[in-house]
Amino acid sequence: MTVDTAPPPTAVPASAPAARRRGTRPGRIGLHVFLMGVSIAFLAPLLLAVYASLRPYDETSKYGYFSLPRHLSFHYYKQAFSDSGMTKYFVNTLIIAVPGVIVTLFLASFVAFAVSRIRLRGGIVLLMLFTAGNLLPQQVIVTPLYVVFNRIPLPYWMSDSMTMFDSYWAVVLVQVGFQIGFCVFVLANFMRTLPQEILEAAIVDGAGVWTQFWRITLPLCRPAIAALATLEFTWMYNDFLWALVFMSDGDKLPITSALNNLRGQFFTDYNLLAAGSVIVALPTLVVFLLLQRHFIAGLTLGSTK
Amino acid sequence: MALNTARRSARRGRRRFTRRDLVVLGLLLGIPVLLDIAIVWGPTLASVVLSFTSWDGVGSIKWVGTQNYANLFTNYPPFWPAVRHNLLWLGFLGLVAVPFGLLLAVLIDRGVRFSRFYQSTLYMPVVLSLAVVGFIAQLIFSRDQGVLNAVIGNTKNPVDWLGDPRLNIWMILLAAAWRHTGYVMILYLAGLKAVDPSLKEAAAIDGASEAQTFFRVVFPTLRPVNVIVGVITVIESLRAFDIVYAVNHGRNGLEVLSVLVTDNIIGEASRIGFGSAIAVVLLAVSMGFVVTYLVQEIRGEKSR
């Protein structure tokens, strides 16, 4: 996955044409200065948020942002957690995202398998149906779902609002329904690259559709599934709109949507807002740093064939 | 034609599905298809229908024809600013973030040292939620406590970057581009890696300059990536919601279409028919692009 497949430019004295192609030494330095500058500019907002969250507000207001810190503390993090019960919102996010990711991937992988590995009639139509569905603006589907969810009764043990509206079920269902499209698209592209012979051999041995899918195809898709799982988790974690629209009880909100509700408390204190932002951003950043390779693979699987 | 050959080969090369196969296929294709229809396509259609009615969500549904649209275009003040902002969004991402992402990808692809570091750093904002990007934007651009005013040192007469309706959309676009650039860069990097190096060698032997090689040889092979980037950019610009909502609920200079939809349905008024009409405008624009994209996909499918 590394991008730097070319040999390091300074290792060997480059021959004249090679040197021309790679640019001269000052050119290289300029390139690094430019890339480093852009990188720092890209990191700055995040670093700033961290820095602000660790400093008391009085200090920033008295000495300005760029004074040396006199106190650094996790005070704002403690406050964000204790005042607003952030743990609860994290749990809510997990309640939504974990089943969401699993169900999405399971259903999408079967659809992808059916359209790319079995010669079904109308396979392309199915693929288009799912892919296009993921590209629609969310707001197009929000209104009718809002109305319908309000009218679907659920027993108390499933939803304490007694309707689909304001329940985890609604948000999970919409997440799954909306994200399946992207996963089908990516997985179908991936499965098409698998050798068809393996499947044919299994069919000759009498494998049914389920065996072809579960025992033969799916294990080969592990890299793609891992990539998508990473990506989908991040997306469901980051989602802001669904919970905002389909939930009225602030206590059930997932963390990203909850931050908006908490803004009322945070508004006067930007250092506290910074702490809240960092807390919300941290899990996805950790996922990204640990699973970067998967993450990037998931995004690019669909784009280059 | 493609279907025909597929059917023939299925008949020739394979036995029919067993009963168990049919159950598996029926269930595992049926559930996602039903879900897709229930969650995505059904509501889309319903939005179109509802857009011709006047409804508050509780009372009776009254058919009003194109009245919602007429109102929308003529006497709903936030509509045209919202359209303008969405177009501006598209223009800014398309003309600034995309070329910048491509430039970064090309530079990193030349095999510089530390390319992993650059790549990760530039990509990092993409994993943040747009809502968080909106909050971070407030830390930077806020009038009294923001860093930008502190840096330029105009504490006497601070600029209200997010409050001034002539300025704030640009600040938000900057924040949106921060995230979009990295995304575009990653897609182009993957595309560039897939370019056959012998093409570049050949161009170099023919004496093409680096710029010529890129524009005449490399860029044309990136066509599939260009299409994807184009689609993502359009979709992102039309979907724009989280950042502005996080900053000021999409008011006072930050109106966008998606916020207007949300306002009309979950706001106090609950004008469902009217909100749907706005959603249908969004749908119409995005469908144009989506269909173009899918047509190209199907063509690619057939030529494969």
mmCIF file of C-alpha atoms in Angstrom, chain A:
data_model
loop_
_atom_site.group_PDB
_atom_site.id
_atom_site.type_symbol
_atom_site.label_atom_id
_atom_site.label_comp_id
_atom_site.label_asym_id
_atom_site.label_seq_id
_atom_site.Cartn_x
_atom_site.Cartn_y
_atom_site.Cartn_z
ATOM 1 C CA MET A 1 0.000 0.000 0.000
ATOM 2 C CA THR A 2 2.926 2.413 0.278
ATOM 3 C CA VAL A 3 2.985 5.022 -2.365
ATOM 4 C CA ASP A 4 6.706 5.504 -2.432
ATOM 5 C CA THR A 5 7.590 2.680 -4.711
ATOM 6 C CA ALA A 6 10.256 4.718 -6.452
ATOM 7 C CA PRO A 7 13.766 4.348 -5.037
ATOM 8 C CA PRO A 8 15.018 7.179 -2.844
ATOM 9 C CA PRO A 9 16.323 9.818 -5.191
ATOM 10 C CA THR A 10 19.585 10.582 -3.431
ATOM 11 C CA ALA A 11 20.806 7.028 -2.988
ATOM 12 C CA VAL A 12 22.508 6.690 -6.358
ATOM 13 C CA PRO A 13 24.089 9.470 -8.346
ATOM 14 C CA ALA A 14 21.366 9.911 -10.908
ATOM 15 C CA SER A 15 22.173 9.832 -14.569
ATOM 16 C CA ALA A 16 21.396 12.950 -16.531
ATOM 17 C CA PRO A 17 17.994 12.023 -17.970
ATOM 18 C CA ALA A 18 16.777 10.590 -14.708
ATOM 19 C CA ALA A 19 17.776 13.724 -12.912
ATOM 20 C CA ARG A 20 15.837 15.779 -15.375
ATOM 21 C CA ARG A 21 12.745 13.713 -14.846
ATOM 22 C CA ARG A 22 12.901 13.836 -11.096
ATOM 23 C CA GLY A 23 13.657 17.479 -10.877
ATOM 24 C CA THR A 24 16.772 19.042 -9.521
ATOM 25 C CA ARG A 25 17.721 19.142 -5.897
ATOM 26 C CA PRO A 26 16.354 22.619 -5.139
ATOM 27 C CA GLY A 27 13.155 21.474 -6.823
ATOM 28 C CA ARG A 28 12.958 18.570 -4.413
ATOM 29 C CA ILE A 29 13.449 20.831 -1.443
ATOM 30 C CA GLY A 30 10.786 23.171 -2.721
ATOM 31 C CA LEU A 31 8.451 20.236 -3.101
ATOM 32 C CA HIS A 32 9.019 19.184 0.493
ATOM 33 C CA VAL A 33 8.580 22.713 1.746
ATOM 34 C CA PHE A 34 5.302 22.914 -0.109
ATOM 35 C CA LEU A 35 4.004 19.536 1.052
ATOM 36 C CA MET A 36 5.139 20.165 4.602
ATOM 37 C CA GLY A 37 3.429 23.540 4.581
ATOM 38 C CA VAL A 38 0.190 22.064 3.347
ATOM 39 C CA SER A 39 0.415 19.222 5.864
ATOM 40 C CA ILE A 40 0.902 21.627 8.739
ATOM 41 C CA ALA A 41 -1.984 23.749 7.512
ATOM 42 C CA PHE A 42 -4.152 20.629 7.408
ATOM 43 C CA LEU A 43 -3.138 19.528 10.881
ATOM 44 C CA ALA A 44 -3.365 22.958 12.448
ATOM 45 C CA PRO A 45 -7.114 23.053 13.122
ATOM 46 C CA LEU A 46 -6.961 19.727 14.932
ATOM 47 C CA LEU A 47 -3.907 20.602 16.952
ATOM 48 C CA LEU A 48 -5.514 23.869 17.801
ATOM 49 C CA ALA A 49 -8.632 22.158 19.079
ATOM 50 C CA VAL A 50 -6.499 19.922 21.291
ATOM 51 C CA TYR A 51 -4.463 22.841 22.546
ATOM 52 C CA ALA A 52 -7.520 24.954 23.292
ATOM 53 C CA SER A 53 -9.192 22.081 25.109
ATOM 54 C CA LEU A 54 -6.265 21.756 27.486
ATOM 55 C CA ARG A 55 -6.048 25.399 28.476
ATOM 56 C CA PRO A 56 -8.347 27.262 30.830
ATOM 57 C CA TYR A 57 -10.409 29.920 29.158
ATOM 58 C CA ASP A 58 -9.294 32.710 31.504
ATOM 59 C CA GLU A 59 -5.755 32.175 30.425
ATOM 60 C CA THR A 60 -6.511 32.392 26.726
ATOM 61 C CA SER A 61 -8.548 35.495 27.197
ATOM 62 C CA LYS A 62 -5.929 37.165 29.357
ATOM 63 C CA TYR A 63 -2.773 36.328 27.497
ATOM 64 C CA GLY A 64 -4.094 35.479 24.037
ATOM 65 C CA TYR A 65 -3.923 32.261 22.106
ATOM 66 C CA PHE A 66 -0.250 32.258 21.437
ATOM 67 C CA SER A 67 1.081 32.788 24.871
ATOM 68 C CA LEU A 68 2.853 29.913 26.523
ATOM 69 C CA PRO A 69 0.457 27.857 28.587
ATOM 70 C CA ARG A 70 0.687 28.267 32.339
ATOM 71 C CA HIS A 71 -1.665 25.432 33.174
ATOM 72 C CA LEU A 72 -2.517 22.465 31.054
ATOM 73 C CA SER A 73 -5.190 20.183 32.369
ATOM 74 C CA PHE A 74 -7.888 17.763 31.437
ATOM 75 C CA HIS A 75 -10.374 19.869 33.300
ATOM 76 C CA TYR A 76 -12.545 20.494 30.250
ATOM 77 C CA TYR A 77 -12.640 16.840 29.380
ATOM 78 C CA LYS A 78 -13.790 16.014 32.886
ATOM 79 C CA GLN A 79 -16.391 18.701 32.646
ATOM 80 C CA ALA A 80 -17.610 17.554 29.253
ATOM 81 C CA PHE A 81 -17.997 14.031 30.547
ATOM 82 C CA SER A 82 -19.580 14.882 33.887
ATOM 83 C CA ASP A 83 -21.902 17.666 32.779
ATOM 84 C CA SER A 84 -23.267 16.016 29.732
ATOM 85 C CA GLY A 85 -22.911 12.309 30.268
ATOM 86 C CA MET A 86 -20.907 11.657 27.150
ATOM 87 C CA THR A 87 -20.480 7.998 28.033
ATOM 88 C CA LYS A 88 -24.173 7.520 27.461
ATOM 89 C CA TYR A 89 -23.936 8.970 23.971
ATOM 90 C CA PHE A 90 -20.995 6.779 23.119
ATOM 91 C CA VAL A 91 -23.034 3.764 24.154
ATOM 92 C CA ASN A 92 -25.890 4.983 21.960
ATOM 93 C CA THR A 93 -23.525 5.232 19.026
ATOM 94 C CA LEU A 94 -22.399 1.660 19.565
ATOM 95 C CA ILE A 95 -26.002 0.457 19.837
ATOM 96 C CA ILE A 96 -26.620 1.932 16.404
ATOM 97 C CA ALA A 97 -23.346 1.456 14.575
ATOM 98 C CA VAL A 98 -22.349 -2.082 15.556
ATOM 99 C CA PRO A 99 -25.518 -3.860 14.394
ATOM 100 C CA GLY A 100 -25.706 -1.370 11.542
ATOM 101 C CA VAL A 101 -22.296 -2.286 10.171
ATOM 102 C CA ILE A 102 -22.780 -6.035 10.603
ATOM 103 C CA VAL A 103 -26.212 -6.206 8.995
ATOM 104 C CA THR A 104 -25.213 -3.862 6.182
ATOM 105 C CA LEU A 105 -22.154 -5.889 5.309
ATOM 106 C CA PHE A 106 -23.972 -9.203 5.488
ATOM 107 C CA LEU A 107 -26.865 -8.161 3.278
ATOM 108 C CA ALA A 108 -24.710 -6.179 0.878
ATOM 109 C CA SER A 109 -22.220 -8.983 0.426
ATOM 110 C CA PHE A 110 -24.968 -11.375 -0.591
ATOM 111 C CA VAL A 111 -26.435 -8.946 -3.078
ATOM 112 C CA ALA A 112 -22.986 -8.270 -4.476
ATOM 113 C CA PHE A 113 -22.392 -12.006 -4.714
ATOM 114 C CA ALA A 114 -25.682 -12.507 -6.516
ATOM 115 C CA VAL A 115 -25.099 -9.774 -9.064
ATOM 116 C CA SER A 116 -21.461 -10.487 -9.751
ATOM 117 C CA ARG A 117 -20.998 -14.236 -9.287
ATOM 118 C CA ILE A 118 -24.283 -15.878 -10.153
ATOM 119 C CA ARG A 119 -25.599 -15.134 -13.562
ATOM 120 C CA LEU A 120 -28.908 -13.774 -12.470
ATOM 121 C CA ARG A 121 -31.232 -12.070 -14.864
ATOM 122 C CA GLY A 122 -31.544 -8.429 -14.024
ATOM 123 C CA GLY A 123 -28.308 -8.401 -12.053
ATOM 124 C CA ILE A 124 -27.246 -5.081 -13.520
ATOM 125 C CA VAL A 125 -30.615 -3.552 -12.729
ATOM 126 C CA LEU A 126 -30.224 -4.621 -9.107
ATOM 127 C CA LEU A 127 -26.726 -3.222 -8.958
ATOM 128 C CA MET A 128 -27.917 0.098 -10.366
ATOM 129 C CA LEU A 129 -30.876 0.203 -7.988
ATOM 130 C CA PHE A 130 -28.600 -0.091 -4.985
ATOM 131 C CA THR A 131 -25.799 2.116 -6.246
ATOM 132 C CA ALA A 132 -28.081 4.947 -7.280
ATOM 133 C CA GLY A 133 -29.937 4.719 -3.983
ATOM 134 C CA ASN A 134 -26.783 5.576 -2.085
ATOM 135 C CA LEU A 135 -26.214 8.657 -4.213
ATOM 136 C CA LEU A 136 -29.526 10.351 -3.469
ATOM 137 C CA PRO A 137 -29.473 13.292 -1.101
ATOM 138 C CA GLN A 138 -30.631 12.167 2.354
ATOM 139 C CA GLN A 139 -33.198 14.917 2.571
ATOM 140 C CA VAL A 140 -35.190 13.395 -0.256
ATOM 141 C CA ILE A 141 -36.121 10.400 1.858
ATOM 142 C CA VAL A 142 -36.341 12.065 5.224
ATOM 143 C CA THR A 143 -39.885 13.411 5.071
ATOM 144 C CA PRO A 144 -41.853 10.273 4.215
ATOM 145 C CA LEU A 145 -39.772 8.185 6.606
ATOM 146 C CA TYR A 146 -40.412 10.666 9.373
ATOM 147 C CA VAL A 147 -44.146 10.390 8.773
ATOM 148 C CA VAL A 148 -44.149 6.617 8.436
ATOM 149 C CA PHE A 149 -41.955 5.980 11.475
ATOM 150 C CA ASN A 150 -44.332 8.057 13.522
ATOM 151 C CA ARG A 151 -47.128 5.706 12.595
ATOM 152 C CA ILE A 152 -45.468 2.341 13.102
ATOM 153 C CA PRO A 153 -46.270 1.076 16.587
ATOM 154 C CA LEU A 154 -43.663 -0.974 18.399
ATOM 155 C CA PRO A 155 -44.140 -2.887 21.641
ATOM 156 C CA TYR A 156 -42.678 -1.293 24.738
ATOM 157 C CA TRP A 157 -39.825 -3.756 25.038
ATOM 158 C CA MET A 158 -38.601 -2.656 21.629
ATOM 159 C CA SER A 159 -39.102 1.037 21.964
ATOM 160 C CA ASP A 160 -40.061 3.088 24.971
ATOM 161 C CA SER A 161 -41.706 5.612 22.691
ATOM 162 C CA MET A 162 -44.035 2.833 21.515
ATOM 163 C CA THR A 163 -43.426 3.896 17.918
ATOM 164 C CA MET A 164 -40.689 3.383 15.425
ATOM 165 C CA PHE A 165 -39.995 7.099 15.674
ATOM 166 C CA ASP A 166 -37.618 7.988 18.463
ATOM 167 C CA SER A 167 -36.199 4.475 18.651
ATOM 168 C CA TYR A 168 -32.841 2.966 17.827
ATOM 169 C CA TRP A 169 -34.607 0.704 15.359
ATOM 170 C CA ALA A 170 -35.455 3.603 13.091
ATOM 171 C CA VAL A 171 -31.913 4.909 12.947
ATOM 172 C CA VAL A 172 -30.330 1.482 12.502
ATOM 173 C CA LEU A 173 -32.783 0.616 9.752
ATOM 174 C CA VAL A 174 -32.139 3.822 7.846
ATOM 175 C CA GLN A 175 -28.389 3.456 8.233
ATOM 176 C CA VAL A 176 -28.546 -0.070 6.855
ATOM 177 C CA GLY A 177 -30.928 0.792 4.044
ATOM 178 C CA PHE A 178 -28.930 3.778 2.961
ATOM 179 C CA GLN A 179 -25.436 2.320 3.251
ATOM 180 C CA ILE A 180 -26.168 -1.014 1.591
ATOM 181 C CA GLY A 181 -25.927 0.691 -1.795
ATOM 182 C CA PHE A 182 -22.324 1.723 -1.405
ATOM 183 C CA CYS A 183 -21.273 -1.660 -0.021
ATOM 184 C CA VAL A 184 -22.979 -3.546 -2.835
ATOM 185 C CA PHE A 185 -21.189 -1.374 -5.353
ATOM 186 C CA VAL A 186 -17.761 -1.840 -3.808
ATOM 187 C CA LEU A 187 -18.147 -5.554 -3.059
ATOM 188 C CA ALA A 188 -19.514 -6.342 -6.522
ATOM 189 C CA ASN A 189 -16.478 -4.655 -8.054
ATOM 190 C CA PHE A 190 -14.229 -6.627 -5.763
ATOM 191 C CA MET A 191 -15.912 -9.973 -6.325
ATOM 192 C CA ARG A 192 -15.637 -9.519 -10.053
ATOM 193 C CA THR A 193 -11.878 -9.654 -9.711
ATOM 194 C CA LEU A 194 -11.974 -13.046 -8.005
ATOM 195 C CA PRO A 195 -11.230 -16.015 -10.280
ATOM 196 C CA GLN A 196 -14.453 -17.611 -11.443
ATOM 197 C CA GLU A 197 -12.794 -21.065 -11.581
ATOM 198 C CA ILE A 198 -12.910 -21.553 -7.831
ATOM 199 C CA LEU A 199 -16.632 -21.100 -7.869
ATOM 200 C CA GLU A 200 -17.067 -23.354 -10.866
ATOM 201 C CA ALA A 201 -15.106 -26.094 -9.185
ATOM 202 C CA ALA A 202 -17.354 -25.825 -6.156
ATOM 203 C CA ILE A 203 -20.453 -25.984 -8.304
ATOM 204 C CA VAL A 204 -19.185 -29.139 -9.965
ATOM 205 C CA ASP A 205 -18.771 -30.567 -6.477
ATOM 206 C CA GLY A 206 -22.401 -29.804 -5.836
ATOM 207 C CA ALA A 207 -22.171 -26.682 -3.735
ATOM 208 C CA GLY A 208 -25.451 -24.815 -3.361
ATOM 209 C CA VAL A 209 -25.863 -21.068 -3.515
ATOM 210 C CA TRP A 210 -25.356 -20.651 0.227
ATOM 211 C CA THR A 211 -22.133 -22.665 0.236
ATOM 212 C CA GLN A 212 -20.855 -20.792 -2.804
ATOM 213 C CA PHE A 213 -21.512 -17.565 -0.977
ATOM 214 C CA TRP A 214 -20.623 -18.285 2.632
ATOM 215 C CA ARG A 215 -17.829 -20.844 2.335
ATOM 216 C CA ILE A 216 -16.254 -19.996 -1.010
ATOM 217 C CA THR A 217 -16.739 -16.349 -1.900
ATOM 218 C CA LEU A 218 -16.945 -14.568 1.429
ATOM 219 C CA PRO A 219 -13.619 -15.799 2.811
ATOM 220 C CA LEU A 220 -11.920 -14.456 -0.309
ATOM 221 C CA CYS A 221 -13.510 -11.079 0.312
ATOM 222 C CA ARG A 222 -11.959 -10.619 3.720
ATOM 223 C CA PRO A 223 -9.796 -7.637 2.703
ATOM 224 C CA ALA A 224 -12.714 -5.860 1.074
ATOM 225 C CA ILE A 225 -15.000 -6.586 4.004
ATOM 226 C CA ALA A 226 -12.423 -5.324 6.469
ATOM 227 C CA ALA A 227 -12.009 -2.161 4.441
ATOM 228 C CA LEU A 228 -15.719 -1.576 4.253
ATOM 229 C CA ALA A 229 -16.269 -2.327 7.921
ATOM 230 C CA THR A 230 -13.766 0.370 8.845
ATOM 231 C CA LEU A 231 -15.294 2.847 6.468
ATOM 232 C CA GLU A 232 -18.889 2.114 7.355
ATOM 233 C CA PHE A 233 -18.239 2.295 11.052
ATOM 234 C CA THR A 234 -16.731 5.734 10.591
ATOM 235 C CA TRP A 235 -19.628 6.893 8.486
ATOM 236 C CA MET A 236 -22.272 5.632 10.846
ATOM 237 C CA TYR A 237 -20.361 7.091 13.744
ATOM 238 C CA ASN A 238 -20.098 10.426 11.971
ATOM 239 C CA ASP A 239 -23.691 10.547 10.877
ATOM 240 C CA PHE A 240 -25.449 13.605 12.056
ATOM 241 C CA LEU A 241 -28.757 13.865 10.261
ATOM 242 C CA TRP A 242 -30.593 10.584 10.825
ATOM 243 C CA ALA A 243 -30.596 10.711 14.579
ATOM 244 C CA LEU A 244 -31.371 14.387 14.526
ATOM 245 C CA VAL A 245 -34.526 13.778 12.522
ATOM 246 C CA PHE A 246 -35.682 10.395 13.763
ATOM 247 C CA MET A 247 -35.111 10.903 17.463
ATOM 248 C CA SER A 248 -36.728 13.382 19.781
ATOM 249 C CA ASP A 249 -35.396 12.116 23.081
ATOM 250 C CA GLY A 250 -32.027 13.743 23.638
ATOM 251 C CA ASP A 251 -30.893 10.833 25.811
ATOM 252 C CA LYS A 252 -30.932 8.403 22.915
ATOM 253 C CA LEU A 253 -28.834 10.463 20.550
ATOM 254 C CA PRO A 254 -25.546 9.097 19.255
ATOM 255 C CA ILE A 255 -22.475 11.094 20.100
ATOM 256 C CA THR A 256 -22.104 13.110 16.901
ATOM 257 C CA SER A 257 -25.662 14.373 16.955
ATOM 258 C CA ALA A 258 -25.535 14.862 20.708
ATOM 259 C CA LEU A 259 -22.674 17.302 20.430
ATOM 260 C CA ASN A 260 -24.996 19.664 18.641
ATOM 261 C CA ASN A 261 -27.510 19.498 21.462
ATOM 262 C CA LEU A 262 -24.825 20.145 23.986
ATOM 263 C CA ARG A 263 -23.728 23.232 22.201
ATOM 264 C CA GLY A 264 -26.164 25.250 24.239
ATOM 265 C CA GLN A 265 -24.088 24.506 27.313
ATOM 266 C CA PHE A 266 -20.825 24.844 25.452
ATOM 267 C CA PHE A 267 -21.632 27.973 23.622
ATOM 268 C CA THR A 268 -20.145 30.439 26.008
ATOM 269 C CA ASP A 269 -17.044 28.417 26.552
ATOM 270 C CA TYR A 270 -15.064 27.645 23.433
ATOM 271 C CA ASN A 271 -12.461 25.670 25.291
ATOM 272 C CA LEU A 272 -15.184 23.334 26.454
ATOM 273 C CA LEU A 273 -16.510 23.098 22.892
ATOM 274 C CA ALA A 274 -12.986 22.229 21.799
ATOM 275 C CA ALA A 275 -12.847 19.433 24.352
ATOM 276 C CA GLY A 276 -16.201 18.122 23.159
ATOM 277 C CA SER A 277 -15.055 18.178 19.545
ATOM 278 C CA VAL A 278 -11.862 16.354 20.381
ATOM 279 C CA ILE A 279 -13.761 13.703 22.330
ATOM 280 C CA VAL A 280 -16.070 13.101 19.385
ATOM 281 C CA ALA A 281 -13.269 13.136 16.827
ATOM 282 C CA LEU A 282 -10.940 10.885 18.794
ATOM 283 C CA PRO A 283 -12.491 7.467 18.067
ATOM 284 C CA THR A 284 -12.526 7.962 14.309
ATOM 285 C CA LEU A 285 -9.007 9.338 14.369
ATOM 286 C CA VAL A 286 -7.823 6.309 16.318
ATOM 287 C CA VAL A 287 -9.621 3.973 13.905
ATOM 288 C CA PHE A 288 -8.015 5.834 11.037
ATOM 289 C CA LEU A 289 -4.497 5.720 12.444
ATOM 290 C CA LEU A 290 -4.733 2.037 13.304
ATOM 291 C CA LEU A 291 -6.541 0.838 10.203
ATOM 292 C CA GLN A 292 -5.460 3.404 7.667
ATOM 293 C CA ARG A 293 -4.664 0.819 5.049
ATOM 294 C CA HIS A 294 -8.155 -0.675 5.197
ATOM 295 C CA PHE A 295 -9.709 2.695 5.274
ATOM 296 C CA ILE A 296 -8.066 3.881 2.098
ATOM 297 C CA ALA A 297 -8.592 0.529 0.423
ATOM 298 C CA GLY A 298 -12.334 0.784 1.043
ATOM 299 C CA LEU A 299 -12.578 4.139 -0.625
ATOM 300 C CA THR A 300 -10.485 3.252 -3.606
ATOM 301 C CA LEU A 301 -11.870 -0.229 -4.251
ATOM 302 C CA GLY A 302 -14.849 1.314 -5.913
ATOM 303 C CA SER A 303 -12.993 3.846 -7.966
ATOM 304 C CA THR A 304 -10.276 2.081 -9.890
ATOM 305 C CA LYS A 305 -11.097 -1.059 -11.674
#
